[in-house]
Coordinates of C-alpha atoms in Angstrom, one line a residue:
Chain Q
X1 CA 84.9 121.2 142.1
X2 CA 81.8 119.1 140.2
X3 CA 78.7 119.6 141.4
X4 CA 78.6 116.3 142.3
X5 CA 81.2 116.7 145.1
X6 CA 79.1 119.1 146.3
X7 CA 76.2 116.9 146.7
X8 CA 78.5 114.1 147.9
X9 CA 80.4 116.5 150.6
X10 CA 76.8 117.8 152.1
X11 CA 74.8 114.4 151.7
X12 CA 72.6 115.9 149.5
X13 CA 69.6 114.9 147.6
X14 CA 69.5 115.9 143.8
X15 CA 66.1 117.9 142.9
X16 CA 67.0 118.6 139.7
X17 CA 69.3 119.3 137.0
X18 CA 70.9 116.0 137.1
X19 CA 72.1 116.0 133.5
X20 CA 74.1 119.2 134.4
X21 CA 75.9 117.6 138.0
X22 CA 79.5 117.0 136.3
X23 CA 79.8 120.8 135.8
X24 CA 83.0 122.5 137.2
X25 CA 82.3 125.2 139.6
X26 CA 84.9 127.3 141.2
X27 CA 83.3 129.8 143.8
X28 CA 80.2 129.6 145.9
X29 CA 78.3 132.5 148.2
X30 CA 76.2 131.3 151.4
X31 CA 73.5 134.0 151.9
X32 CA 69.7 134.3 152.4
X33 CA 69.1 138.2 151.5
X34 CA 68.6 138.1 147.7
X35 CA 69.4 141.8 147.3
X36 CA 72.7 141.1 148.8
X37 CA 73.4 138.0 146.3
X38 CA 72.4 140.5 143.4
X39 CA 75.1 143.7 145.1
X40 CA 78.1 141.6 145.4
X41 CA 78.3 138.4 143.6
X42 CA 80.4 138.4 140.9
X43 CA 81.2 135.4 139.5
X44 CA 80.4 132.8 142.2
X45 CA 78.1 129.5 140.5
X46 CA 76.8 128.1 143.4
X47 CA 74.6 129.3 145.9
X48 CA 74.1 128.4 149.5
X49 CA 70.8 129.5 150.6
X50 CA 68.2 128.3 153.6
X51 CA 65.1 130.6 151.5
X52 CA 63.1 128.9 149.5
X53 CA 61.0 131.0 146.8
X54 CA 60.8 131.4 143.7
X55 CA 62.7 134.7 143.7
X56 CA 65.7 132.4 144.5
X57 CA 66.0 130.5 141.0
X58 CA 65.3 134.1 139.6
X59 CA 68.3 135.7 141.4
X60 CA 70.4 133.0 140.5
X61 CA 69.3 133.3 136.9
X62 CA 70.0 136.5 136.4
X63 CA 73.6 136.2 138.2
X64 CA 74.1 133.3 135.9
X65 CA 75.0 130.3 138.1
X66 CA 75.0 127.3 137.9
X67 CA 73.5 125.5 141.0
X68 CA 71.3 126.3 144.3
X69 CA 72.0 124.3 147.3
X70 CA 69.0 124.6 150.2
X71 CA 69.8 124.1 153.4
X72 CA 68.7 123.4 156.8
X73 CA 66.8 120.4 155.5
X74 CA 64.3 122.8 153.5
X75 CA 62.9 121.4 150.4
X76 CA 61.6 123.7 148.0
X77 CA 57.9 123.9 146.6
X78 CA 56.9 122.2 142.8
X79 CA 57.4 125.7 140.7
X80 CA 60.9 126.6 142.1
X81 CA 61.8 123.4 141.2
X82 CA 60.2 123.8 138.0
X83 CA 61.7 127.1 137.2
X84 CA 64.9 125.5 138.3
X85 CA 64.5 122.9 135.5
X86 CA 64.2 125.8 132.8
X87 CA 66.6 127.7 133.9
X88 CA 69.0 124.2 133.6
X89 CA 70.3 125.2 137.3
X90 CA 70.6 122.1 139.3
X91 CA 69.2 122.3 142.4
X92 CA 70.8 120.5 145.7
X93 CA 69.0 119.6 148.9
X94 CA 70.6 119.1 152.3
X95 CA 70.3 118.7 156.0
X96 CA 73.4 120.8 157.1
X97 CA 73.0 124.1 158.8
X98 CA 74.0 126.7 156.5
X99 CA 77.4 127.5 158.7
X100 CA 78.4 123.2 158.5
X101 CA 77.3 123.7 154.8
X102 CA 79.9 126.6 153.7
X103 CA 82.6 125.1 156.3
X104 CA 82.4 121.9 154.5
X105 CA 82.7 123.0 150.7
X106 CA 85.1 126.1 151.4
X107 CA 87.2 123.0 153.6
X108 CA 87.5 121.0 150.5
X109 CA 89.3 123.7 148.4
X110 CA 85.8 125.8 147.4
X111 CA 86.8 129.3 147.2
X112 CA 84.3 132.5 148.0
X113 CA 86.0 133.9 144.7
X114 CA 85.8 137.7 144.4
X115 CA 83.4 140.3 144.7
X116 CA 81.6 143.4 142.8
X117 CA 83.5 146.6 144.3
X118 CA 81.5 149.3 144.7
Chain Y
X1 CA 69.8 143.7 113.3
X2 CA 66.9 146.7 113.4
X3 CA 68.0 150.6 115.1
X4 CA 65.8 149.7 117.5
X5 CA 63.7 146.6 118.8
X6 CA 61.0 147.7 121.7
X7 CA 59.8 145.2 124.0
X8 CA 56.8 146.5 126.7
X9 CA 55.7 144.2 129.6
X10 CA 53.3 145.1 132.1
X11 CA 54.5 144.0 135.7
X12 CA 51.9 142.8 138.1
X13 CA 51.9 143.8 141.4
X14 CA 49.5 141.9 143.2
X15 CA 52.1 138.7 142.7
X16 CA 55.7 138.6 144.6
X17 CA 56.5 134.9 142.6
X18 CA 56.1 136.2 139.2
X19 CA 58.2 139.3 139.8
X20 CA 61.2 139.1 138.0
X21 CA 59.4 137.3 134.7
X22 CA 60.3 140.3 132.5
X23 CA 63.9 140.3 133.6
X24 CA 64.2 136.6 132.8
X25 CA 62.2 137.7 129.3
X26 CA 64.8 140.1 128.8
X27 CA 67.9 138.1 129.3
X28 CA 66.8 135.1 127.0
X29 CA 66.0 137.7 124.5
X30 CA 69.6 139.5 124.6
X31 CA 70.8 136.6 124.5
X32 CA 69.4 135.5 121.4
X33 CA 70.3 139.1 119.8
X34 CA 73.9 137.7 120.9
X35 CA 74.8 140.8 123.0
X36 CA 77.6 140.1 125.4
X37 CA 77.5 138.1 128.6
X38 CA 78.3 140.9 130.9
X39 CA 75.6 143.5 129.5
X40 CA 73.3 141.1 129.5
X41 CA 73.3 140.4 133.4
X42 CA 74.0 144.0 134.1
X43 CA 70.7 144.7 131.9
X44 CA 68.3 141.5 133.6
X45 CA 69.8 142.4 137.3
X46 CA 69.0 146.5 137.2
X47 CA 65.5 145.6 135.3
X48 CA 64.9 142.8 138.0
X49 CA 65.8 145.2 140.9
X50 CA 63.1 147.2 139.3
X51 CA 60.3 144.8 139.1
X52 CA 60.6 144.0 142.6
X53 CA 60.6 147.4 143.6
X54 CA 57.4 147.8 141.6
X55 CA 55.9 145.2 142.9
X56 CA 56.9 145.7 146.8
X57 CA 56.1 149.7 146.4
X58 CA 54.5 150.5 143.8
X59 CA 51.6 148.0 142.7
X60 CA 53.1 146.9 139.4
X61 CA 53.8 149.0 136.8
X62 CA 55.5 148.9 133.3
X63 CA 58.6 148.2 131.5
X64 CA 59.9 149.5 128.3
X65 CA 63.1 147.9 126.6
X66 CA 64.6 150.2 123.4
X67 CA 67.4 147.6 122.1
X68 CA 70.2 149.3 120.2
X69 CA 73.2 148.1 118.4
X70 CA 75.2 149.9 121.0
X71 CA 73.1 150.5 123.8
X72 CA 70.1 149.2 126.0
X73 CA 67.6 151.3 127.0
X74 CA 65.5 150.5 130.3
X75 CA 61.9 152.5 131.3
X76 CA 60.4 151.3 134.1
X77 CA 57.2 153.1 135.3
X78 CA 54.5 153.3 137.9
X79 CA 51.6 154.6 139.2
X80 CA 52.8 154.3 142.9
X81 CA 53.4 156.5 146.0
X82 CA 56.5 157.8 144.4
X83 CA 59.8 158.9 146.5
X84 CA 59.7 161.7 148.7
X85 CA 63.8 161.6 149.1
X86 CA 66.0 160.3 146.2
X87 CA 69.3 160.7 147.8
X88 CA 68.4 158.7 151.2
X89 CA 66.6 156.1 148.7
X90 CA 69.6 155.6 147.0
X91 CA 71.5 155.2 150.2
X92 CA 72.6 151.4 150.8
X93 CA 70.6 150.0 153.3
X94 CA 68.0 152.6 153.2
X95 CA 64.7 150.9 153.1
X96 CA 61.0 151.2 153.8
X97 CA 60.1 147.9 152.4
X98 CA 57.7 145.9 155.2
X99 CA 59.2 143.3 157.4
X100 CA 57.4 140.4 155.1
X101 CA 59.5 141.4 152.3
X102 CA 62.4 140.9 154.1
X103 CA 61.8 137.7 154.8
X104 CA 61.5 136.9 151.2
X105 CA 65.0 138.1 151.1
X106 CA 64.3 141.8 149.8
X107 CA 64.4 144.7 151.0
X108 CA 67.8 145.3 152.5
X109 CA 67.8 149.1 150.9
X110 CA 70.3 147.6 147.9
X111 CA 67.5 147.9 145.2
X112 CA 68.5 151.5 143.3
X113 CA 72.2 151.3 144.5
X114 CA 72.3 148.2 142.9
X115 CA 70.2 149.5 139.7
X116 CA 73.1 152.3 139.4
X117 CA 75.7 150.3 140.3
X118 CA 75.1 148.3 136.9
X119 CA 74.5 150.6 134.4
X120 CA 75.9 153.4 132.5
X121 CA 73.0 156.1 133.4
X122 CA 70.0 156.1 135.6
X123 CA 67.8 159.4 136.1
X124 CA 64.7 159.1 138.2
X125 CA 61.7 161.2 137.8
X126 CA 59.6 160.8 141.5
X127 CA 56.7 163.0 142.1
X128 CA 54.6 161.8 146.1
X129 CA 51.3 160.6 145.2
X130 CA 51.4 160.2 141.6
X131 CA 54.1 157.6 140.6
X132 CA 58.2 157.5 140.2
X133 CA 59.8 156.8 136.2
X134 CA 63.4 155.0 136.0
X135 CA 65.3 155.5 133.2
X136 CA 68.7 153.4 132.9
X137 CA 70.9 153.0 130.4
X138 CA 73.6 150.1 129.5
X139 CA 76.1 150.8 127.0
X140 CA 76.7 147.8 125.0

């Protein structure tokens, strides 16, 4: 799925990244405990989150995906976006409850993909 | 490339958004030494595990990097209250992290599982009182 499906499925605003929003992505996690996205995500490039810190871009970073979508109507503050931008993640914005948000996307043939076995 | 290429940061722990700057040092640096994809997030995610936990417990601290050809080397040190139990810390879900934390989505007890769950080695030297040193090592 593009990115841009993604942002068209959830009615989301682009924050940025916009050069980056035909990228193919194949699995996405929904989850607000960081230390959970950094134990079991594998190989998932998009995450589905309602926290909005800089820790965020920094998890995703490190677990090398591709694209943040926030939630629950929250917009994040100037440096997430900012580290965001560096990073070259794009960064979504919606309204949807995180449950509508993951219905939607898994719905329309996005997978959870695998996981990290302990 | 050199035997060996150090790189030494000092983490601050008086600031929960810059944690994880090191880590994200780290992995642009590996990457430019063209190490492989998969070392280098195992590397950046046990080093950023460890910055947070310095920062959350410990007050900051320091990180060492040793870069080999065919291994990474991680030291990560501090001056906090140390651990009085390894084995319980090192149990999933065992935490002691304040309620704050958590709601900065930390501190679900999955830091040093996680730091041993992507590397080859990890050793920890605690003493209570006087500080706790991490060593971990990724074979490349």
């Amino acid at each position: 799925m593009k990115i841009r499906t993604i942002a068209e499925l959830l009615d989301a605003k682009v924050l940025c990244g916009a050069e980056n929003i035909d990228k193919e992505v194949h699995s996405a996690c929904g989850c607000d405990m960081m230390s959970d996205v950094l134990a079991f995500v594998k190989e998932q490039a998009v995450l589905i989150t309602g926290l909005c810190n800089p820790q965020v871009v920094r998890t995703a970073e490190m677990m090398d995906m591709r694209c943040i979508v926030f939630v629950r109507g929250k917009t994040p503050p100037k440096e997430v976006i900012a580290l965001a931008e560096d990073a070259g993640i794009v960064i979504l914005a919606s309204n949807e409850r995180m449950y509508v948000a993951c219905g939607k996307l898994y719905a329309n043939g996005l997978s959870g993909g695998s996981v990290v076995n302990g | 490339m050199a035997d060996c290429v150090n790189f030494h940061f000092d983490i601050d722990g008086d600031n929960f958004t810059s944690a994880g700057e090191a880590s994200v040092r780290i992995k642009k640096l590996l990457r430019q030494m063209e190490f492989d994809a998969e070392i280098i997030r195992r590397v950046s995610v046990a080093m950023y595990e460890g910055e947070i936990n310095m920062v959350i417990h410990a007050d900051g601290g320091t990180a060492d990097v040793n870069v080999y050809c065919d291994r990474i080397e991680i030291i990560l040190k501090d001056n906090g209250p140390g651990i009085p139990d390894i084995n319980l810390a090192m149990q999933e879900g065992y935490s002691t992290a304040p309620d704050n934390i958590r709601s900065l989505g930390f501190g679900a007890g999955m830091g040093l599982p996680n730091m041993k769950r992507y590397t080859d080695g990890m050793k920890i030297e605690s003493e209570v009182g006087k500080g706790t040193t991490i060593y971990m090592t990724v074979n490349a």
